[in-house]
Short mmCIF file of C-alpha atoms in Angstrom, two decimals:
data_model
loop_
_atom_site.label_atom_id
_atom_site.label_comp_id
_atom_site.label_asym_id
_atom_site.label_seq_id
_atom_site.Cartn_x
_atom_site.Cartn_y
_atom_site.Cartn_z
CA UNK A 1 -28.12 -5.53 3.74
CA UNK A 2 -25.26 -3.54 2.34
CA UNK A 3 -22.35 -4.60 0.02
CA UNK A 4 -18.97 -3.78 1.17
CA UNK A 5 -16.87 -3.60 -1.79
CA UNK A 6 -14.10 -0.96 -0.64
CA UNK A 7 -11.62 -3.95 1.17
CA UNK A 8 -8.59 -2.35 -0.36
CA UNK A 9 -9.67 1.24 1.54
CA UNK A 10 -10.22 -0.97 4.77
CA UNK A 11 -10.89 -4.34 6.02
CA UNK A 12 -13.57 -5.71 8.71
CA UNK A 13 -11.75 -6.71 11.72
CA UNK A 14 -11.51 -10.48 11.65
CA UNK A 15 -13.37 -12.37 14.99
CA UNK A 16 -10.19 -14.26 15.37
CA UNK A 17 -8.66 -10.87 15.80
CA UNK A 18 -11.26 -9.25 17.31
CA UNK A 19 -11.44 -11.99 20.14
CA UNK A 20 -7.33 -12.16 21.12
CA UNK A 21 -7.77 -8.21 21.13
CA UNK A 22 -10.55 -8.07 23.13
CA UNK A 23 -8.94 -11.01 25.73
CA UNK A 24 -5.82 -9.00 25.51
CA UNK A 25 -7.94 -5.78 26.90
CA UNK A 26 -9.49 -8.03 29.48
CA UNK A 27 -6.70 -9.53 31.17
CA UNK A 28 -4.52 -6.67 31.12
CA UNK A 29 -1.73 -8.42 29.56
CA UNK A 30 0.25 -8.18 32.91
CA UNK A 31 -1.12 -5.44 34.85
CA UNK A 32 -0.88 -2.48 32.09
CA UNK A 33 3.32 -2.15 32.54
CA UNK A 34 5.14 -0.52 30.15
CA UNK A 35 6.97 -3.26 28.06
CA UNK A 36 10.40 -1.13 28.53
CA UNK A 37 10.02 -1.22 32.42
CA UNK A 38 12.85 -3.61 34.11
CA UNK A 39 10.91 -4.16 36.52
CA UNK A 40 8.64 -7.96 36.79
CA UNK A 41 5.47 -6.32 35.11
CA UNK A 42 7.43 -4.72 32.56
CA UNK A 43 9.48 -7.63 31.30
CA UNK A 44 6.17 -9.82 31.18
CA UNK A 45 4.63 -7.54 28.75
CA UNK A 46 8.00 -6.95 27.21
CA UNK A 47 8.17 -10.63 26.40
CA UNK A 48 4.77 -10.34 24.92
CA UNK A 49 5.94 -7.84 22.62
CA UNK A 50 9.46 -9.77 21.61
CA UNK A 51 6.81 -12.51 21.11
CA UNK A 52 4.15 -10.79 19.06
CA UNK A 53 7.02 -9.39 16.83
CA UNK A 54 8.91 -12.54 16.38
CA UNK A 55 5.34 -13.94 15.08
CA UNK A 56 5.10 -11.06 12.69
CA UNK A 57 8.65 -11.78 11.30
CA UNK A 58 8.07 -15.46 10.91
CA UNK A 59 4.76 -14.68 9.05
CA UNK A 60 6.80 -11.84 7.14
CA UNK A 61 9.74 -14.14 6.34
CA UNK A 62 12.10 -11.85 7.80
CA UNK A 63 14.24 -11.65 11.16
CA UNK A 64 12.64 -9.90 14.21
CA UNK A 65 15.39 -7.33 14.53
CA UNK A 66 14.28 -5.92 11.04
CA UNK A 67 10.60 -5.31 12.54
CA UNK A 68 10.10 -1.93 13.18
CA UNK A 69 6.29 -1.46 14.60
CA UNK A 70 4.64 1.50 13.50
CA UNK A 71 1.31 3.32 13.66
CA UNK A 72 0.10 1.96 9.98
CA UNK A 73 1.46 2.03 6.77
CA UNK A 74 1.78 5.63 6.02
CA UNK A 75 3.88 6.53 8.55
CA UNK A 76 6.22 3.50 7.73
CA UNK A 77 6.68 5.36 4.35
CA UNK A 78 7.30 8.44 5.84
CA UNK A 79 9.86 6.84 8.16
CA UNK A 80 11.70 5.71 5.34
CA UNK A 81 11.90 8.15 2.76
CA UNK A 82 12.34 11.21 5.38
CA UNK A 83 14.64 9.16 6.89
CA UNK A 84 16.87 8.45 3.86
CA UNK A 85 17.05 12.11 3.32
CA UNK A 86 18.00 13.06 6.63
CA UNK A 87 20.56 9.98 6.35
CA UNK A 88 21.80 11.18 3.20
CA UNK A 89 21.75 15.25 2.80
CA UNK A 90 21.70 16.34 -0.45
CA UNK A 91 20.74 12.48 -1.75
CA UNK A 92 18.59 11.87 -4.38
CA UNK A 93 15.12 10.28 -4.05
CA UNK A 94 13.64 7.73 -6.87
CA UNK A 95 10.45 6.82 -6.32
CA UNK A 96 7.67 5.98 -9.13
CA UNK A 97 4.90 8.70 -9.90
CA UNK A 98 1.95 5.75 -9.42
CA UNK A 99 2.80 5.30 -5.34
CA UNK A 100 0.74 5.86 -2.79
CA UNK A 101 0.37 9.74 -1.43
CA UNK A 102 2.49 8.63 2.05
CA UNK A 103 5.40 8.05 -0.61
CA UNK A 104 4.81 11.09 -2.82
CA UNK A 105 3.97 13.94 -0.31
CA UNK A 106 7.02 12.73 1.78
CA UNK A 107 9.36 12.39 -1.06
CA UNK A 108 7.73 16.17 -2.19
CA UNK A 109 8.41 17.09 1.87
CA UNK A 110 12.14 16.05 1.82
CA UNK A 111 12.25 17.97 -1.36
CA UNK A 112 11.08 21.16 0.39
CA UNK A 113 12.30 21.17 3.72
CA UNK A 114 15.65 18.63 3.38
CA UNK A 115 17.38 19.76 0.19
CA UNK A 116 16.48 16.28 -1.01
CA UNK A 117 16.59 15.66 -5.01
CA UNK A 118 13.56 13.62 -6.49
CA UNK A 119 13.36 11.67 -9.90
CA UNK A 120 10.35 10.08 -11.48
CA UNK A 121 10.54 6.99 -12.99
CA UNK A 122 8.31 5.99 -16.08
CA UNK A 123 5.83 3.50 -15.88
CA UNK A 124 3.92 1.68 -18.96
CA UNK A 125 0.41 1.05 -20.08
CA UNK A 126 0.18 -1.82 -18.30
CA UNK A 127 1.22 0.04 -14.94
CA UNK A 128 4.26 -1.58 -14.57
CA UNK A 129 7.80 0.23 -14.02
CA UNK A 130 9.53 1.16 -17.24
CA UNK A 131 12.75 -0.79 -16.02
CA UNK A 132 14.96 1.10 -18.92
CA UNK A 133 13.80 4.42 -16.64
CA UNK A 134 15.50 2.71 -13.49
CA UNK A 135 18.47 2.97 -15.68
CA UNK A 136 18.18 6.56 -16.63
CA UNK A 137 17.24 7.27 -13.13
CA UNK A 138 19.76 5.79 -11.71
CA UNK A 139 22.94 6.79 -14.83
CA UNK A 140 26.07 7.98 -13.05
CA UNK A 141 25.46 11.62 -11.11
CA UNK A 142 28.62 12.99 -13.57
CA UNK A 143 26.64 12.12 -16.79
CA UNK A 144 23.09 13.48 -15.52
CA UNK A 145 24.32 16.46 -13.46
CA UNK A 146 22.09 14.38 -10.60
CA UNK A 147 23.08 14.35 -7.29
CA UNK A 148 23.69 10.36 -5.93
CA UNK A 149 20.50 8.79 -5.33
CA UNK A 150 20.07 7.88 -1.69
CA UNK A 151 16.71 5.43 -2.21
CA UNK A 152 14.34 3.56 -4.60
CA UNK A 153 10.95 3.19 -3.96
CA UNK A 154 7.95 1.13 -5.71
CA UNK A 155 5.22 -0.10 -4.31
CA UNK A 156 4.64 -4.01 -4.99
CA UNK A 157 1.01 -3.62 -6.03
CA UNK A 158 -1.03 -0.39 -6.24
CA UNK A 159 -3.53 0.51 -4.02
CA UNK A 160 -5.76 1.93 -6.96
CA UNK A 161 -5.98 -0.11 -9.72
CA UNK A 162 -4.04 -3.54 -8.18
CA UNK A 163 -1.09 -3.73 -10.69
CA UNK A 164 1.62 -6.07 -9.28
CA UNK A 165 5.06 -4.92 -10.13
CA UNK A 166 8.02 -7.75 -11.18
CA UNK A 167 10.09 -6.65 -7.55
CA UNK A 168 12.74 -9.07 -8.34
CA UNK A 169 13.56 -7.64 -11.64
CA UNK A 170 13.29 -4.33 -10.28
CA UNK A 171 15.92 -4.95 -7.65
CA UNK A 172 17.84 -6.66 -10.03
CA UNK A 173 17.46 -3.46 -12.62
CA UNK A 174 18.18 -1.23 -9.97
CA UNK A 175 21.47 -3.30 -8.88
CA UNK A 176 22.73 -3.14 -12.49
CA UNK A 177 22.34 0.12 -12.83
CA UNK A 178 23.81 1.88 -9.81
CA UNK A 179 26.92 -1.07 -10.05
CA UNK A 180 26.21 -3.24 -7.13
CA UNK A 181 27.74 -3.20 -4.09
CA UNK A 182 26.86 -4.20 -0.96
CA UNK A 183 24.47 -2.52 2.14
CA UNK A 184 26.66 0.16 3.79
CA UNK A 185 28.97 0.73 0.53
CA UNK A 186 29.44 3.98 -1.11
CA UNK A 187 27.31 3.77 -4.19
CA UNK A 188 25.12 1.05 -2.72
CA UNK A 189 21.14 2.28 -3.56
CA UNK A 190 18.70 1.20 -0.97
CA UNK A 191 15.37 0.00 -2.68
CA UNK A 192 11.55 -0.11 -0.45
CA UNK A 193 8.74 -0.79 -1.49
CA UNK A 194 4.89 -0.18 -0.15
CA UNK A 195 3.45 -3.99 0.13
CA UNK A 196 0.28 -2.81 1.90
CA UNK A 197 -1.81 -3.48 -1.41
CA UNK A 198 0.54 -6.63 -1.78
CA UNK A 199 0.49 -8.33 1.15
CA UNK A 200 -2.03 -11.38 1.67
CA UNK A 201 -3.14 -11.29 -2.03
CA UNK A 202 0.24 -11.97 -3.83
CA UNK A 203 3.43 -13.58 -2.24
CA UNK A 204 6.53 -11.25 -0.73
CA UNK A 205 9.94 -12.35 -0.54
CA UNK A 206 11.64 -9.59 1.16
CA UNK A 207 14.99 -10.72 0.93
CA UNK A 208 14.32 -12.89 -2.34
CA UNK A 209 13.57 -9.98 -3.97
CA UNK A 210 16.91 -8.38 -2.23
CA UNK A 211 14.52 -5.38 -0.82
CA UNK A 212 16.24 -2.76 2.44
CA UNK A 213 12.84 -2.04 3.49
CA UNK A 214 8.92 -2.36 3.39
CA UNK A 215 6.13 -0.89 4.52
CA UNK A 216 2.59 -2.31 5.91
CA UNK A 217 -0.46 -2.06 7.63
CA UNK A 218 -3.12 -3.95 10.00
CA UNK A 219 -6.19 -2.43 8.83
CA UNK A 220 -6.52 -4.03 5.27
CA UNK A 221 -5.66 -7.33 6.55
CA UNK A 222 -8.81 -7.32 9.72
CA UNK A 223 -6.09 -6.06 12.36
CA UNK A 224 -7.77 -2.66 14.12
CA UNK A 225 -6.59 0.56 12.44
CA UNK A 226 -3.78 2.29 13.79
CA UNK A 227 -0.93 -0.92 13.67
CA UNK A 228 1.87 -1.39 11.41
CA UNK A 229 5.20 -2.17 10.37
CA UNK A 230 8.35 -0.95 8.67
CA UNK A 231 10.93 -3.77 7.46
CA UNK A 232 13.96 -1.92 7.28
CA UNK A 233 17.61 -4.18 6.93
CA UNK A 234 19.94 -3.31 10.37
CA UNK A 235 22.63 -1.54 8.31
CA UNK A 236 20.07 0.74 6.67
CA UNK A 237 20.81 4.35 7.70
CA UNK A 238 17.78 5.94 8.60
CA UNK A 239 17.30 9.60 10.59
CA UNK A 240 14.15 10.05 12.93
CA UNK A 241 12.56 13.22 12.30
CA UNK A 242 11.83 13.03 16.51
CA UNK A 243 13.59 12.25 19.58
CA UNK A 244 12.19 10.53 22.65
CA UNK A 245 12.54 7.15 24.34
CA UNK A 246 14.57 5.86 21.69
CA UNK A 247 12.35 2.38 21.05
CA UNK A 248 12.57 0.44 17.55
CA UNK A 249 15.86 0.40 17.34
CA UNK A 250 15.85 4.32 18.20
CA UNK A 251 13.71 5.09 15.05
CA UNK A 252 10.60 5.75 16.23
CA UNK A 253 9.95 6.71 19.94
CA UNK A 254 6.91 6.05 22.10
CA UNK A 255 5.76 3.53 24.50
CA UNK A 256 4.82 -0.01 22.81
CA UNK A 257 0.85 -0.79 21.97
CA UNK A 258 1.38 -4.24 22.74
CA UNK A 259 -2.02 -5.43 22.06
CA UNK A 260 -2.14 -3.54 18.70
CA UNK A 261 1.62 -5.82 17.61
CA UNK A 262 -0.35 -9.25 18.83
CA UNK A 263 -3.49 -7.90 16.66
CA UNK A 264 -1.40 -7.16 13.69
CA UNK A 265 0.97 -10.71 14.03
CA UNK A 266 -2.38 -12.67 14.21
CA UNK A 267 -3.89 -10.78 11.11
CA UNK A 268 -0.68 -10.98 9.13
CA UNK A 269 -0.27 -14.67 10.01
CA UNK A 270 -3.94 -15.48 8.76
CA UNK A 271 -3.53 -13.85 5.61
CA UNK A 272 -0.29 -15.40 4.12
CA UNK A 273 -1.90 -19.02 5.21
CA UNK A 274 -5.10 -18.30 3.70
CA UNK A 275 -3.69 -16.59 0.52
CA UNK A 276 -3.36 -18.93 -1.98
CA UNK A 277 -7.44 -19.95 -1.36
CA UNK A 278 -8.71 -16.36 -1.28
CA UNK A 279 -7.07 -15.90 -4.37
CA UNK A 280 -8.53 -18.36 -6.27
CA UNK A 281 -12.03 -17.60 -4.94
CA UNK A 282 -11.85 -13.42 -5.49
CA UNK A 283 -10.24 -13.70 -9.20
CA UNK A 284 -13.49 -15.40 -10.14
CA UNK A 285 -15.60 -12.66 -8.64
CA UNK A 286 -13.50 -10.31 -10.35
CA UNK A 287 -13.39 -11.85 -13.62
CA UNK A 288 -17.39 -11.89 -12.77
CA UNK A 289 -17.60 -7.88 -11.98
CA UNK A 290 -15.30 -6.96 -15.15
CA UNK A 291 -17.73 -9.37 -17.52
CA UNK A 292 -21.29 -7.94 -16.35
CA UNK A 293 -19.78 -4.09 -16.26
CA UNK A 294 -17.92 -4.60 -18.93
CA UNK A 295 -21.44 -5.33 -20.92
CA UNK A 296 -22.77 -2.41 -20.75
CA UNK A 297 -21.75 0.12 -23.12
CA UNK A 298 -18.93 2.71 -22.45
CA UNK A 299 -17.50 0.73 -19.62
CA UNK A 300 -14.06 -0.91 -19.65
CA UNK A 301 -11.30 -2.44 -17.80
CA UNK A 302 -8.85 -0.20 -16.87
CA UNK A 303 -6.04 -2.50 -17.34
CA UNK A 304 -4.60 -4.25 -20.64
CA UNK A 305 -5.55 -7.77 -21.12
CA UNK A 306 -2.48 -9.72 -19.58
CA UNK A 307 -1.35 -6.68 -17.07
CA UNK A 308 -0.24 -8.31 -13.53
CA UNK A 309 -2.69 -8.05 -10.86
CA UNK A 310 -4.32 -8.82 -7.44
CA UNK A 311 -7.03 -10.89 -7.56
CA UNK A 312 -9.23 -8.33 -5.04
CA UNK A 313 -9.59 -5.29 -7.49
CA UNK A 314 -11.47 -5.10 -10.11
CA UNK A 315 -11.01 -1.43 -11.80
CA UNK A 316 -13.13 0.50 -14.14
CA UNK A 317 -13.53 3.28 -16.32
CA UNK A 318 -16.34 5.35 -17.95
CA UNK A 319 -17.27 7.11 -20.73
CA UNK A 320 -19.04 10.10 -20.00
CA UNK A 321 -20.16 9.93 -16.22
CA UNK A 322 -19.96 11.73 -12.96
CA UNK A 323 -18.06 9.36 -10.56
CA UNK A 324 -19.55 10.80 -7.89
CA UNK A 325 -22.87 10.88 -8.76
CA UNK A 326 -22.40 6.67 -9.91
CA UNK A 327 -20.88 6.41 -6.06
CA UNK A 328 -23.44 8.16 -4.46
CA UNK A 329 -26.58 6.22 -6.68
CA UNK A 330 -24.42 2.82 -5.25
CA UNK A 331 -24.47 4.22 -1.92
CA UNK A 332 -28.39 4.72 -1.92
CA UNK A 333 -27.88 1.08 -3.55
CA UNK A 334 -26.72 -0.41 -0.71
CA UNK A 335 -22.87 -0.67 -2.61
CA UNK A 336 -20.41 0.50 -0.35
CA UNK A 337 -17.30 1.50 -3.22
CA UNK A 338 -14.91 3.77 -3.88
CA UNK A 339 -13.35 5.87 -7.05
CA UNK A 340 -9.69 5.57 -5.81
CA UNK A 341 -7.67 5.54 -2.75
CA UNK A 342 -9.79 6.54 0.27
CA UNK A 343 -6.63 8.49 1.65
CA UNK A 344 -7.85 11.19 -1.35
CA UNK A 345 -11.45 11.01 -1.09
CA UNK A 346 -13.47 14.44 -1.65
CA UNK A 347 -10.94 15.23 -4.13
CA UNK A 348 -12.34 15.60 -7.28
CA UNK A 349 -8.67 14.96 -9.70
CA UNK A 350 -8.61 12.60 -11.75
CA UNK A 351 -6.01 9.54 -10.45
CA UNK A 352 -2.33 10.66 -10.60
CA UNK A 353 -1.66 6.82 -10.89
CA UNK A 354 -3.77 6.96 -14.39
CA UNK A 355 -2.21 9.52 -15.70
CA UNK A 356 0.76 8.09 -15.29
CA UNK A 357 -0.59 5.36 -16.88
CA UNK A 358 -1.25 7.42 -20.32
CA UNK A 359 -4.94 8.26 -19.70
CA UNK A 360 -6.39 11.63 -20.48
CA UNK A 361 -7.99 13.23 -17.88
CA UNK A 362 -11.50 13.06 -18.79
CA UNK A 363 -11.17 8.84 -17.82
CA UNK A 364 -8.80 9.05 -14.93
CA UNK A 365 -11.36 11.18 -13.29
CA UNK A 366 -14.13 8.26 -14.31
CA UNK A 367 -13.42 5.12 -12.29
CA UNK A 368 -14.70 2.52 -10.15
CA UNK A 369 -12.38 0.14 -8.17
CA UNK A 370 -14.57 -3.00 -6.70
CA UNK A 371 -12.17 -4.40 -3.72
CA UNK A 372 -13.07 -7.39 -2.09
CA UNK A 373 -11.79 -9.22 0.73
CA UNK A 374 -12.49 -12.43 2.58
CA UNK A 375 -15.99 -11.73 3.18
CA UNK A 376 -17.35 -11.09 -0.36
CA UNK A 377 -19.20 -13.48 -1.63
CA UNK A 378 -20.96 -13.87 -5.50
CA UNK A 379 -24.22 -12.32 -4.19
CA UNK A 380 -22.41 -9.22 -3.40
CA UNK A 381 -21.37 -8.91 -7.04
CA UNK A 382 -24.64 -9.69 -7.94
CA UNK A 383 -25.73 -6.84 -6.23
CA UNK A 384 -23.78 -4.40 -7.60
CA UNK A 385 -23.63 -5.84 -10.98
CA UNK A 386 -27.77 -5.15 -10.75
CA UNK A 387 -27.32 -1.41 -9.38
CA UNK A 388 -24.73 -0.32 -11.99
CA UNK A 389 -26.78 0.25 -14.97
CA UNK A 390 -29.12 2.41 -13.16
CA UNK A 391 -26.23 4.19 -10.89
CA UNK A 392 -24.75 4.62 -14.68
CA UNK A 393 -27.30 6.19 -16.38
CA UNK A 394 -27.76 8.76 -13.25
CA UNK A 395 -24.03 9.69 -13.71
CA UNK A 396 -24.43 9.99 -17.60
CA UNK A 397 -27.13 12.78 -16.86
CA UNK A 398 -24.91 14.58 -14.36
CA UNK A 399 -22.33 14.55 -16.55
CA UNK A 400 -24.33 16.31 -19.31
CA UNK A 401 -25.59 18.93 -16.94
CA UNK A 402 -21.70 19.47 -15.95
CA UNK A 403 -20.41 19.84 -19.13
CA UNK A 404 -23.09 21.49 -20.57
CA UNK A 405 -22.67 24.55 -18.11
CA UNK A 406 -19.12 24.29 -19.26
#
């Protein structure tokens, strides 16, 4: 039996899921008709689609018309940073150095090939937003020699080590410091943020928290990869980067994957009404993976005592050892886990978002992150809690041998 600890990478489809999709398939949903189609066949699907989004939304807390459906969560980042700075020539992108690599590389592609600017902000120890570097960020363009920013954007938990930002006080920071206004007004800043580590472990208030846009995916909620969503606000200006049949709201072309939206409104809808109980049940295993690892020598917590956090990753560091040799000793274990964000795996760096952080390299290139999900239960940890030492003292000796030819 293995132990699959690597939720926050990618989730087992859930039966209830897996059983509408697989109905869905069966019956055709209408005879196969493209949901656009005037025609009988078409509108039947069509309404299946209004349906499955209008589920989404209520699940989401947000209206229908802001639901854009996408192919996962990176390209609902890419949507909306790219299509800020084809919006807003010349604007100036603000995005924190600890976001996912969909954020980054597109804010780094508008940078390249759209003129955009790009500013960093700061983040702590803790891995929370410096909010005094939202103001410096954000200072008037004739005191900075800036061009105007044109969007904000920090994810609401990271993906790596599960930090939950304070959203509200970042909008609210963010507000303050570019002088208000309202959607559509000169000056106004847009602010997104990546929820797809946030969403089903802590609550999101989209328009509580006064956000323009968010991003999220299926997969890490038991929806089949390859469904997701961008929450943008109607008077956001956004550019496509493509043409075509004009569908979400002309933003992102292509025939419907109806099937795929009812997958993802089912798996989104489970997961905010089971939240509260999964959370309670996975911050005891975590608490229970951070106290046995956490025994053995040269292995901490990555985050302070009292940091903000989902209750599905547990992160490590460690002194001394070859990450990958402690992931593959797990896999031969029977531990299926993960060093960092699966969208960077075979690269040997050490985590941009611990660096940013204030770790040196030689730890940042040393972790473990535990994820667990729904289907974890205390004998998994128990499992990997037994492994460890052993996987550890195999990636101690690789580590010598490393840096002894160095």
């Amino acid at each position: 039996m293995r132990t699959y600890l690597d939720h926050a990478a990618s989730a087992p489809v859930r039966p209830e899921v897996a059983q509408q999709v697989a109905e869905d398939l069966a019956s055709g949903l209408g005879g196969w008709a493209n949901p656009s189609a005037q025609h009988t066949a078409g509108r039947r699907v069509g309404a299946l689609l209004a349906q499955a989004r209008a589920r989404l939304a209520s699940a989401l807390g947000v209206d229908a018309h802001e639901v854009l459906l996408t192919s996962g969560g990176t390209e609902a980042d890419a949507l909306v940073v790219s299509g800020r700075a084809r919006a807003v020539p010349g604007g100036r992108l603000v995005v924190s150095p600890i976001e996912h690599p969909a954020v980054l590389d597109s804010a780094r592609t508008a940078v390249d090939q759209l003129g955009a600017g790009l500013s960093l902000l700061e983040v702590e120890d803790t891995g929370r937003v410096e909010l005094d570097s939202v103001n410096r960020a954000l200072a008037p363009a004739g005191s900075t020699g800036h061009s105007p920013a044109s969007l904000v954007s920090v994810m609401t938990a990271n993906n790596e080590t599960g930090v939950v930002q304070d959203m509200a006080a970042l909008v609210a920071r963010v507000r303050e410091a570019s002088g208000g206004g309202r959607p559509g007004e000169a000056g106004y800043v847009p602010v997104h943020s990546d929820v797809v580590a946030a969403l089903g472990k802590v609550p999101v208030d989209f328009h509580g928290w006064g956000l323009d846009a968010m991003s999220l995916t299926g997969h890490k909620l038991g929806a089949p990869v390859g469904v997701g969503a961008l929450v943008a606000r109607r008077d956001l200006a956004l550019t496509p980067a493509t043409g075509g049949g004009r569908q979400e709201r002309g933003l992102r072309s292509g025939t419907q994957d109806v099937v795929a939206a009812r997958a993802l409104a089912l798996a989104v809808e489970l997961a905010v009404a089971e939240r509260e109980e999964q959370e309670a049940r996975l911050a005891a295993l975590r608490r229970r993976i951070l106290e046995g690892a956490g025994a053995l020598a040269g292995v901490h917590a990555t985050l302070p005592e009292g940091a903000a956090h989902v209750a599905s990753t547990a992160h490590l560091w460690f002194e001394e050892a070859d990450v990958e040799a402690l992931l593959m000793a797990l896999d031969l274990a029977g531990i299926d886990a993960s060093a960092g964000s699966a969208c960077q795996a075979g690269v040997t760096q050490p985590s941009h978002v611990l660096l940013a952080m204030g770790f040196q390299e030689g730890p940042a290139r040393s972790t473990l992150r535990c994820s667990l999900g729904r289907e974890t239960s205390p004998d998994d940890v128990e499992r990997l809690l037994a492994a460890l030492p052993a996987a550890l003292e195999g990636a101690r000796r690789a580590w010598k041998v490393t840096h002894k030819e160095q």
